[in-house]
mmCIF file with all atom_site columns, C-alpha atoms in Angstrom:
data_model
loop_
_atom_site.group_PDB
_atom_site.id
_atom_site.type_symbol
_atom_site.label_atom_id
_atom_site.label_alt_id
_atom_site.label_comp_id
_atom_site.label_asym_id
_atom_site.label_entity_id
_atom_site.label_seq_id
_atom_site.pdbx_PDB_ins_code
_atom_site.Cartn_x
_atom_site.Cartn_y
_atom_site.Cartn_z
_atom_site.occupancy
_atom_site.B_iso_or_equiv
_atom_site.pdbx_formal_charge
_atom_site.auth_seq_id
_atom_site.auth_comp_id
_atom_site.auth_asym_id
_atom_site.auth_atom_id
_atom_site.pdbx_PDB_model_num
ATOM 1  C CA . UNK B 1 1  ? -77.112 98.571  -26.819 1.00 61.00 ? 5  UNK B CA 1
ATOM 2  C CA . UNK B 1 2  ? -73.800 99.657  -24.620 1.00 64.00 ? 6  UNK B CA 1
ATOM 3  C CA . UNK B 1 3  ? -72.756 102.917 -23.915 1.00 66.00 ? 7  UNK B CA 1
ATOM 4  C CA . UNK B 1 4  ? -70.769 103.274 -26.852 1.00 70.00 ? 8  UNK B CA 1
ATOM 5  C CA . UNK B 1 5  ? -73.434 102.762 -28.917 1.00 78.00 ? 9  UNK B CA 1
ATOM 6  C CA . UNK B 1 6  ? -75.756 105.142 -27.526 1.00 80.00 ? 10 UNK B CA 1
ATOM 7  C CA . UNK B 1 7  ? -73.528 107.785 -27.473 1.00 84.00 ? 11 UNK B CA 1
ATOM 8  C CA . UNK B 1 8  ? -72.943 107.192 -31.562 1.00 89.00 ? 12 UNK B CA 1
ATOM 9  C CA . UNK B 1 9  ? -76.778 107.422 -31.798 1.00 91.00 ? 13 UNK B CA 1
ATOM 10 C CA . UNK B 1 10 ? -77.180 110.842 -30.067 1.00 92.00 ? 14 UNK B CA 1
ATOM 11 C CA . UNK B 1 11 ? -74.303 112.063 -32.095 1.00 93.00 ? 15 UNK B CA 1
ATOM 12 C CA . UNK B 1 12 ? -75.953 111.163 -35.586 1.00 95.00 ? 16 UNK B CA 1
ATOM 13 C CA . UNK B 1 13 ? -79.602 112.366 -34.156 1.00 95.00 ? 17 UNK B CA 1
ATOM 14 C CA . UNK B 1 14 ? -78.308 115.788 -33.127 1.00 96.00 ? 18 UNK B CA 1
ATOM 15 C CA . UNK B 1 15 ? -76.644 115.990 -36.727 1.00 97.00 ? 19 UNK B CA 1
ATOM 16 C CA . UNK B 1 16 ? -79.366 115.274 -38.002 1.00 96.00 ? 20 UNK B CA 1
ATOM 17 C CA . UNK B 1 17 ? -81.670 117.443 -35.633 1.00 96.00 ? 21 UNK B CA 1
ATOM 18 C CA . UNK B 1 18 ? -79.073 120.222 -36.318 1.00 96.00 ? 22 UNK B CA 1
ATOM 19 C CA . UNK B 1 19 ? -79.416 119.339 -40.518 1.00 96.00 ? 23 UNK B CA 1
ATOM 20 C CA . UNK B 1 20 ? -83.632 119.390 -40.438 1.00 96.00 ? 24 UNK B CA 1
ATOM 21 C CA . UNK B 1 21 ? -83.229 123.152 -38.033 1.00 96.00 ? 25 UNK B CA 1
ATOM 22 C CA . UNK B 1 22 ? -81.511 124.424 -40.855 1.00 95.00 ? 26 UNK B CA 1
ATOM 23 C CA . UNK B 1 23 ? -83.763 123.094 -43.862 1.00 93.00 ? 27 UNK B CA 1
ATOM 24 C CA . UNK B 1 24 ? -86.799 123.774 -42.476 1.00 93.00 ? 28 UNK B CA 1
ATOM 25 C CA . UNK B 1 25 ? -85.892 127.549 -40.642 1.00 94.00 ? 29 UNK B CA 1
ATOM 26 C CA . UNK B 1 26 ? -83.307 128.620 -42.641 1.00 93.00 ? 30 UNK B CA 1
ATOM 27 C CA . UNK B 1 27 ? -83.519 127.757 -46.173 1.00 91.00 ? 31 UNK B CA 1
ATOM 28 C CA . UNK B 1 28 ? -86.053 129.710 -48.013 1.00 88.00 ? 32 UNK B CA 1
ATOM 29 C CA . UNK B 1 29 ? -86.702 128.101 -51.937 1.00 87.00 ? 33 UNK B CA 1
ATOM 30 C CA . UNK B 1 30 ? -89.493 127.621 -53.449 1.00 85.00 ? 34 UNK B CA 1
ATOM 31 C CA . UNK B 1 31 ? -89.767 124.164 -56.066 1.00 83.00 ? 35 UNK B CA 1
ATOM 32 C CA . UNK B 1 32 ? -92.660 122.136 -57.530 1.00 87.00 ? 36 UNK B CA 1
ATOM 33 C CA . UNK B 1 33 ? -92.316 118.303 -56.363 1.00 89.00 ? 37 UNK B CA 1
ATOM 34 C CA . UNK B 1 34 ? -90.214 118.748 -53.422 1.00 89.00 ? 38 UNK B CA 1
ATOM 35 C CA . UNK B 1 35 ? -90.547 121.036 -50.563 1.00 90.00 ? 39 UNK B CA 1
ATOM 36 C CA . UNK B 1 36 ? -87.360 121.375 -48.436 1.00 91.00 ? 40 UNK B CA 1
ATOM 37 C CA . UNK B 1 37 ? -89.093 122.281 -45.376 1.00 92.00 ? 41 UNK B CA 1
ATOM 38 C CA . UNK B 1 38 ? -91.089 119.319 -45.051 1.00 92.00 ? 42 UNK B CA 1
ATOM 39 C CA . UNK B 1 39 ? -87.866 117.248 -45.130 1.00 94.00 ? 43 UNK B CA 1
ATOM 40 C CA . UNK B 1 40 ? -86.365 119.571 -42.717 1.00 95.00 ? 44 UNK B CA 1
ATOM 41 C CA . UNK B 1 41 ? -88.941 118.956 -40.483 1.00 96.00 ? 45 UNK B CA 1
ATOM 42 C CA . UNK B 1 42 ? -88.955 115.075 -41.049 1.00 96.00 ? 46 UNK B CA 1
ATOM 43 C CA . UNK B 1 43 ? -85.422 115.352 -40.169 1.00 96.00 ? 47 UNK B CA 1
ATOM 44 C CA . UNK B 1 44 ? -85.675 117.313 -37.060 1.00 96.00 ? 48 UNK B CA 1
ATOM 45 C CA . UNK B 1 45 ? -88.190 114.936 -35.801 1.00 97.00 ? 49 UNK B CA 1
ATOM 46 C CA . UNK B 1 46 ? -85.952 111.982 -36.713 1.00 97.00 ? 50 UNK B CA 1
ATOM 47 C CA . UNK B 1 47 ? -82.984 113.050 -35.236 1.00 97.00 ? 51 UNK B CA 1
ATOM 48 C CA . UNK B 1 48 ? -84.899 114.147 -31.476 1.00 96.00 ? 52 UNK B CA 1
ATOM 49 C CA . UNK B 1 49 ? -85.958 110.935 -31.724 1.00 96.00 ? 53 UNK B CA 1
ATOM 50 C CA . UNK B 1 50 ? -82.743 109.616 -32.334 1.00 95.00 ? 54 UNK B CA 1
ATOM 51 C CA . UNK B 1 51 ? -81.507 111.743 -29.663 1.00 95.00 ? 55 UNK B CA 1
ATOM 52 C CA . UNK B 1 52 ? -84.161 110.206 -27.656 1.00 94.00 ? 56 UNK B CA 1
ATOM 53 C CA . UNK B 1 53 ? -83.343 106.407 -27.868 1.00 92.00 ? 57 UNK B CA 1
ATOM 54 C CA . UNK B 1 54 ? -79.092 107.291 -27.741 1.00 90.00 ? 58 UNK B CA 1
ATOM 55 C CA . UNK B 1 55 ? -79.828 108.436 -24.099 1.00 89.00 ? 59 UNK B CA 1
ATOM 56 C CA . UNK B 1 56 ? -81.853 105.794 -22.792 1.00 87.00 ? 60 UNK B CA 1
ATOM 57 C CA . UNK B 1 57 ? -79.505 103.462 -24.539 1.00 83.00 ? 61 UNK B CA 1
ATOM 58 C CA . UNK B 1 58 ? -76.729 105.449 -22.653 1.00 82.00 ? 62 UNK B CA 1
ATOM 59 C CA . UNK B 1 59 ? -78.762 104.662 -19.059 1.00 80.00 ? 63 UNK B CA 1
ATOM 60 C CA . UNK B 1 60 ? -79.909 101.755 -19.308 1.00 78.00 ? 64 UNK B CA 1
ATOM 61 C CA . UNK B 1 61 ? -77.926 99.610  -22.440 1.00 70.00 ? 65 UNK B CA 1
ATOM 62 C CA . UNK B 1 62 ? -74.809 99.706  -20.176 1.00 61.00 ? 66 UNK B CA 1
ATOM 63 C CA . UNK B 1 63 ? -75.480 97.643  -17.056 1.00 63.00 ? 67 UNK B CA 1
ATOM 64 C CA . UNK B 1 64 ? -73.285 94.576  -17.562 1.00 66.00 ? 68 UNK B CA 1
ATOM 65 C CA . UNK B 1 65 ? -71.206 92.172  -15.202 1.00 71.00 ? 69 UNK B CA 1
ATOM 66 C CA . UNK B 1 66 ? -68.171 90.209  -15.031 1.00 75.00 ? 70 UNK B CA 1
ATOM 67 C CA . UNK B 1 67 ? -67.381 87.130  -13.183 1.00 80.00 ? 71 UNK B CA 1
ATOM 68 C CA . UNK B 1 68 ? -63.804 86.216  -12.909 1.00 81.00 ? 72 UNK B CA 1
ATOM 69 C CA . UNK B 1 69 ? -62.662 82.536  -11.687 1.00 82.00 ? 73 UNK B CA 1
ATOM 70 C CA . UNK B 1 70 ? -59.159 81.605  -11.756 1.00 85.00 ? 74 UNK B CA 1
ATOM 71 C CA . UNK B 1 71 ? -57.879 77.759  -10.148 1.00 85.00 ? 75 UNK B CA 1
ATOM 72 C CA . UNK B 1 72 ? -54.348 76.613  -9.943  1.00 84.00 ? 76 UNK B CA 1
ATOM 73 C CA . UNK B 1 73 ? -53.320 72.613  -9.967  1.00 84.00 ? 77 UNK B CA 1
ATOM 74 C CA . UNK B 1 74 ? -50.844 71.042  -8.815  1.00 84.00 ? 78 UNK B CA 1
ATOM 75 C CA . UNK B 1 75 ? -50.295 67.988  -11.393 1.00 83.00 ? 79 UNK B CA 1
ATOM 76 C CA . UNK B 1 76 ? -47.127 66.024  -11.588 1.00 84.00 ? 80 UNK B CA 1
ATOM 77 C CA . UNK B 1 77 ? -45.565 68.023  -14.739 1.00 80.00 ? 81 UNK B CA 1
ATOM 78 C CA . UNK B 1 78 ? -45.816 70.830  -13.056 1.00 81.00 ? 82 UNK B CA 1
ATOM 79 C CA . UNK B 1 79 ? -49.252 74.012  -11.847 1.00 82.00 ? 83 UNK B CA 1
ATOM 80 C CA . UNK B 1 80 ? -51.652 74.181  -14.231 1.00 83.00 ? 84 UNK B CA 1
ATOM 81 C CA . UNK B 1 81 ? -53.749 77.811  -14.496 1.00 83.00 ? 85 UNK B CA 1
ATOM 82 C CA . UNK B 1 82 ? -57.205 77.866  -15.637 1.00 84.00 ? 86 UNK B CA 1
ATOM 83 C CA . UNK B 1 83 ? -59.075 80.873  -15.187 1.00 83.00 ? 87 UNK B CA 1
ATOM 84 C CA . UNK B 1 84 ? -63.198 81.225  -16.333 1.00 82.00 ? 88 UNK B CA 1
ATOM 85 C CA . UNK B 1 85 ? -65.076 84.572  -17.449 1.00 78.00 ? 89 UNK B CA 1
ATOM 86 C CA . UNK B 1 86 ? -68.427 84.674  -16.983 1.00 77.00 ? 90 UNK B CA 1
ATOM 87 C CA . UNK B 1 87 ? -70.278 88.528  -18.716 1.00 73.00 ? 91 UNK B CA 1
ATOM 88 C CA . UNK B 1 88 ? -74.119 88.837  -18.080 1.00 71.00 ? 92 UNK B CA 1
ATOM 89 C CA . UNK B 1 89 ? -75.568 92.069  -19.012 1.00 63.00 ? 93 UNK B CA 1
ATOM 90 C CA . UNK B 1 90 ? -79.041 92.997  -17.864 1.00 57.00 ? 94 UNK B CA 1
ATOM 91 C CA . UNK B 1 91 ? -81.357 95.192  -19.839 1.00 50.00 ? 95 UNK B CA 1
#
């Protein structure tokens, strides 16, 4: 997971977070078959969770490294460039 990524995870979890708060303190109706605090509260816990796994992907998901290798040649038609990339990213 990069940085990028994590950062899109903590957004979602503290919308949903922010959605569960408001179902399970805020919204007071009563039905038969589906209680709308219980999924508030399902969704809080989700989304801290969420929250939760966005910020260690934000710490540690992002450690990568980039190797760079360029050569020129002389040949008879003329210098030939090559240049190599090497990206290893540690978890």
């Amino acid at each position: 997971m990069n940085r990028g990524m994590g950062s899109g995870v903590m957004g979602f979890g503290a919308f949903l977070a922010v959605t569960g708060a408001i179902m399970r303190f805020a919204v007071h109706v009563r039905t038969t078959g589906f209680n709308i605090n219980v999924a508030g509260t399902i969704l809080l816990i989700v989304g801290i969770g969420l929250v939760l796994v966005g910020v260690l992907g934000m710490f540690l998901g992002g450690r990568s490294t980039t190797t760079s290798q360029e050569s020129v040649q002389n040949t008879p038609a003329g210098q030939v460039r090559t240049s190599e990339q090497d990206v290893r990213s540690s978890l």
